[in-house]
mmCIF file of C-alpha atoms in Angstrom:
data_model
loop_
_atom_site.group_PDB
_atom_site.id
_atom_site.type_symbol
_atom_site.label_atom_id
_atom_site.label_comp_id
_atom_site.label_asym_id
_atom_site.label_seq_id
_atom_site.Cartn_x
_atom_site.Cartn_y
_atom_site.Cartn_z
ATOM 1 C CA UNK A 65 0.000 0.000 0.000
ATOM 2 C CA UNK A 66 1.403 3.363 -0.985
ATOM 3 C CA UNK A 67 1.509 6.528 1.097
ATOM 4 C CA UNK A 68 -0.881 8.082 -1.399
ATOM 5 C CA UNK A 69 -3.531 5.501 -0.483
ATOM 6 C CA UNK A 70 -3.838 7.229 2.879
ATOM 7 C CA UNK A 71 -3.159 10.758 1.677
ATOM 8 C CA UNK A 72 0.474 10.559 2.759
ATOM 9 C CA UNK A 73 1.923 11.980 -0.448
ATOM 10 C CA UNK A 74 2.204 15.440 1.089
ATOM 11 C CA UNK A 75 3.923 14.298 4.272
ATOM 12 C CA UNK A 76 7.419 15.669 4.721
ATOM 13 C CA UNK A 77 10.163 13.445 6.143
ATOM 14 C CA UNK A 78 9.787 15.312 9.470
ATOM 15 C CA UNK A 79 6.044 14.605 9.529
ATOM 16 C CA UNK A 80 6.597 10.924 8.731
ATOM 17 C CA UNK A 81 9.201 10.654 11.489
ATOM 18 C CA UNK A 82 6.866 12.330 14.004
ATOM 19 C CA UNK A 83 4.018 9.979 13.045
ATOM 20 C CA UNK A 84 6.329 6.976 13.396
ATOM 21 C CA UNK A 85 7.539 8.295 16.750
ATOM 22 C CA UNK A 86 3.926 8.715 17.913
ATOM 23 C CA UNK A 87 3.308 5.110 16.894
ATOM 24 C CA UNK A 88 6.089 3.974 19.260
ATOM 25 C CA UNK A 89 4.034 5.083 22.252
ATOM 26 C CA UNK A 90 1.847 2.077 22.914
ATOM 27 C CA UNK A 91 -0.199 3.668 25.688
ATOM 28 C CA UNK A 92 -3.571 5.065 24.610
ATOM 29 C CA UNK A 93 -2.958 8.139 26.778
ATOM 30 C CA UNK A 94 -2.324 11.440 24.962
ATOM 31 C CA UNK A 95 1.371 11.875 24.145
ATOM 32 C CA UNK A 96 3.044 14.996 25.552
ATOM 33 C CA UNK A 97 4.536 17.027 22.680
ATOM 34 C CA UNK A 98 7.841 17.076 24.552
ATOM 35 C CA UNK A 99 8.218 13.318 23.966
ATOM 36 C CA UNK A 100 7.857 13.643 20.203
ATOM 37 C CA UNK A 101 10.096 16.694 19.944
ATOM 38 C CA UNK A 102 12.793 15.476 22.376
ATOM 39 C CA UNK A 103 14.739 13.410 19.792
ATOM 40 C CA UNK A 104 15.151 16.477 17.570
ATOM 41 C CA UNK A 105 18.224 18.670 17.634
ATOM 42 C CA UNK A 106 17.439 22.052 19.247
ATOM 43 C CA UNK A 107 17.624 23.885 15.918
ATOM 44 C CA UNK A 108 15.115 21.429 14.382
ATOM 45 C CA UNK A 109 12.505 21.762 17.142
ATOM 46 C CA UNK A 110 10.829 24.794 15.561
ATOM 47 C CA UNK A 111 10.445 22.797 12.349
ATOM 48 C CA UNK A 112 9.159 19.876 14.420
ATOM 49 C CA UNK A 113 6.562 22.058 16.142
ATOM 50 C CA UNK A 114 5.375 23.333 12.758
ATOM 51 C CA UNK A 115 5.191 19.747 11.476
ATOM 52 C CA UNK A 116 3.121 18.718 14.518
ATOM 53 C CA UNK A 117 0.746 21.634 13.902
ATOM 54 C CA UNK A 118 0.349 20.560 10.275
ATOM 55 C CA UNK A 119 -0.264 16.930 11.261
ATOM 56 C CA UNK A 120 -3.000 18.102 13.638
ATOM 57 C CA UNK A 121 -4.511 20.464 11.076
ATOM 58 C CA UNK A 122 -4.545 17.758 8.392
ATOM 59 C CA UNK A 123 -6.117 15.122 10.654
ATOM 60 C CA UNK A 124 -3.156 12.771 11.172
ATOM 61 C CA UNK A 125 -3.004 13.660 14.861
ATOM 62 C CA UNK A 126 -5.424 15.245 17.283
ATOM 63 C CA UNK A 127 -4.654 17.485 20.260
ATOM 64 C CA UNK A 128 -6.845 16.174 23.113
ATOM 65 C CA UNK A 129 -5.398 18.732 25.534
ATOM 66 C CA UNK A 130 -2.920 21.566 25.021
ATOM 67 C CA UNK A 131 0.617 20.219 24.737
ATOM 68 C CA UNK A 132 -0.470 16.662 23.900
ATOM 69 C CA UNK A 133 -1.262 14.703 20.746
ATOM 70 C CA UNK A 134 -2.833 11.381 19.831
ATOM 71 C CA UNK A 135 -2.954 9.421 16.593
ATOM 72 C CA UNK A 136 -6.216 9.625 14.667
ATOM 73 C CA UNK A 137 -7.751 6.750 12.719
ATOM 74 C CA UNK A 138 -6.192 8.258 9.578
ATOM 75 C CA UNK A 139 -2.760 8.294 11.230
ATOM 76 C CA UNK A 140 -3.114 4.723 12.499
ATOM 77 C CA UNK A 141 -4.254 3.499 9.061
ATOM 78 C CA UNK A 142 -1.268 5.148 7.385
ATOM 79 C CA UNK A 143 1.157 3.643 9.909
ATOM 80 C CA UNK A 144 -0.413 0.189 9.599
ATOM 81 C CA UNK A 145 0.561 0.224 5.923
ATOM 82 C CA UNK A 146 4.234 0.785 6.759
ATOM 83 C CA UNK A 147 6.909 -1.327 8.360
ATOM 84 C CA UNK A 148 8.079 -0.490 11.845
ATOM 85 C CA UNK A 149 11.253 1.566 11.851
ATOM 86 C CA UNK A 150 13.716 0.198 14.429
ATOM 87 C CA UNK A 151 16.009 3.267 14.365
ATOM 88 C CA UNK A 152 13.050 5.524 15.191
ATOM 89 C CA UNK A 153 12.005 3.195 18.023
ATOM 90 C CA UNK A 154 15.512 3.295 19.481
ATOM 91 C CA UNK A 155 15.660 7.070 19.078
ATOM 92 C CA UNK A 156 12.327 7.412 20.910
ATOM 93 C CA UNK A 157 13.528 5.179 23.752
ATOM 94 C CA UNK A 158 16.788 7.109 24.122
ATOM 95 C CA UNK A 159 15.032 10.481 24.011
ATOM 96 C CA UNK A 160 12.384 9.318 26.476
ATOM 97 C CA UNK A 161 15.016 8.221 28.990
ATOM 98 C CA UNK A 162 16.959 11.471 28.622
ATOM 99 C CA UNK A 163 13.733 13.483 28.943
ATOM 100 C CA UNK A 164 12.732 11.623 32.116
ATOM 101 C CA UNK A 165 16.188 12.309 33.536
ATOM 102 C CA UNK A 166 15.865 16.038 32.776
ATOM 103 C CA UNK A 167 12.319 16.224 34.158
ATOM 104 C CA UNK A 168 13.429 14.401 37.300
ATOM 105 C CA UNK A 169 16.313 16.828 37.834
ATOM 106 C CA UNK A 170 13.935 19.759 37.270
ATOM 107 C CA UNK A 171 11.418 18.137 39.641
ATOM 108 C CA UNK A 172 8.686 18.660 37.033
ATOM 109 C CA UNK A 173 6.256 16.251 38.670
ATOM 110 C CA UNK A 174 3.249 17.334 36.577
ATOM 111 C CA UNK A 175 5.006 16.479 33.309
ATOM 112 C CA UNK A 176 6.475 13.287 34.773
ATOM 113 C CA UNK A 177 2.938 12.155 35.590
ATOM 114 C CA UNK A 178 1.916 12.745 31.951
ATOM 115 C CA UNK A 179 4.969 10.791 30.781
ATOM 116 C CA UNK A 180 4.460 7.896 33.238
ATOM 117 C CA UNK A 181 1.909 5.812 31.279
ATOM 118 C CA UNK A 182 4.034 6.020 28.134
ATOM 119 C CA UNK A 183 7.241 5.095 29.912
ATOM 120 C CA UNK A 184 5.525 2.224 31.732
ATOM 121 C CA UNK A 185 4.018 0.852 28.504
ATOM 122 C CA UNK A 186 7.315 1.100 26.599
ATOM 123 C CA UNK A 187 9.250 -0.428 29.483
ATOM 124 C CA UNK A 188 6.840 -3.379 29.554
ATOM 125 C CA UNK A 189 6.920 -3.751 25.758
ATOM 126 C CA UNK A 190 10.743 -3.786 25.690
ATOM 127 C CA UNK A 191 11.174 -6.236 28.616
ATOM 128 C CA UNK A 192 11.522 -9.319 26.367
ATOM 129 C CA UNK A 193 14.500 -7.741 24.605
ATOM 130 C CA UNK A 194 16.661 -7.650 27.741
ATOM 131 C CA UNK A 195 19.090 -5.219 26.123
ATOM 132 C CA UNK A 196 20.663 -1.918 27.117
ATOM 133 C CA UNK A 197 17.546 -0.040 26.018
ATOM 134 C CA UNK A 198 15.427 -2.220 28.293
ATOM 135 C CA UNK A 199 17.867 -1.365 31.061
ATOM 136 C CA UNK A 200 17.604 2.370 30.349
ATOM 137 C CA UNK A 201 13.785 2.228 30.289
ATOM 138 C CA UNK A 202 13.673 0.252 33.531
ATOM 139 C CA UNK A 203 16.031 2.689 35.247
ATOM 140 C CA UNK A 204 14.029 5.637 33.928
ATOM 141 C CA UNK A 205 10.797 4.142 35.296
ATOM 142 C CA UNK A 206 12.400 3.679 38.700
ATOM 143 C CA UNK A 207 13.667 7.255 38.569
ATOM 144 C CA UNK A 208 10.258 8.612 37.600
ATOM 145 C CA UNK A 209 8.489 6.781 40.406
ATOM 146 C CA UNK A 210 11.111 7.875 42.928
ATOM 147 C CA UNK A 211 10.774 11.510 41.805
ATOM 148 C CA UNK A 212 6.982 11.274 42.111
ATOM 149 C CA UNK A 213 7.341 10.151 45.739
ATOM 150 C CA UNK A 214 6.611 6.464 45.142
ATOM 151 C CA UNK A 215 9.777 4.704 46.359
ATOM 152 C CA UNK A 216 8.026 1.386 47.056
ATOM 153 C CA UNK A 217 6.703 1.244 43.489
ATOM 154 C CA UNK A 218 10.193 2.168 42.227
ATOM 155 C CA UNK A 219 11.901 -0.695 44.075
ATOM 156 C CA UNK A 220 10.949 -3.534 41.645
ATOM 157 C CA UNK A 221 12.232 -1.480 38.713
ATOM 158 C CA UNK A 222 15.519 -0.790 40.467
ATOM 159 C CA UNK A 223 15.911 -4.468 41.371
ATOM 160 C CA UNK A 224 15.073 -5.562 37.814
ATOM 161 C CA UNK A 225 17.529 -3.003 36.416
ATOM 162 C CA UNK A 226 20.253 -4.195 38.767
ATOM 163 C CA UNK A 227 19.746 -7.812 37.686
ATOM 164 C CA UNK A 228 19.650 -6.857 34.008
ATOM 165 C CA UNK A 229 22.802 -4.726 34.320
ATOM 166 C CA UNK A 230 24.603 -7.661 35.926
ATOM 167 C CA UNK A 231 23.408 -10.005 33.166
ATOM 168 C CA UNK A 232 24.436 -7.613 30.407
ATOM 169 C CA UNK A 233 27.805 -6.764 31.919
ATOM 170 C CA UNK A 234 29.474 -3.400 32.312
ATOM 171 C CA UNK A 235 29.196 -2.540 28.605
ATOM 172 C CA UNK A 236 25.440 -2.096 29.030
ATOM 173 C CA UNK A 237 25.674 0.080 32.116
ATOM 174 C CA UNK A 238 24.316 3.570 31.540
ATOM 175 C CA UNK A 239 26.893 6.300 31.071
ATOM 176 C CA UNK A 240 25.140 8.479 33.649
ATOM 177 C CA UNK A 241 22.811 7.696 36.539
ATOM 178 C CA UNK A 242 19.099 7.814 35.735
ATOM 179 C CA UNK A 243 18.095 8.431 39.313
ATOM 180 C CA UNK A 244 19.514 9.647 42.600
ATOM 181 C CA UNK A 245 19.112 7.392 45.622
#
């Protein structure tokens, strides 16, 4: 099935990448814009914001609340006709973990709570992989819960991350801490 079959002929590469990034978030909760724009270089964020606005205007995405987006039926149909893009999935995971780290440091609890269902869903989806990205997601989830004042809920994530880090060896250890204990 071609892009044109779903009206995708006018999509720019930035728009396609943003749609594919939105598709990586398996939670049905609205996606905070910050999560879609985080993988972009700072100088490309303005272009990314314009692309998001166009995707909303053209019906590929909807904006359920200010600062959030969700895929529409048109967007889901277009993405169903395409193969999953592993590099975009990895980029989303990396950006999500870095964003959670920054939000935790800034103590932006409100945004962390918006991010939580997406991080939890991605962390669960990536568990079977047992790779360094799984480790980063698990650490980020523990960090998020700790920052939101839920240390008991964070404990299983920290324990799972510790076991996974040991299994993967030092090469998989994160380059910086994802939480402060």
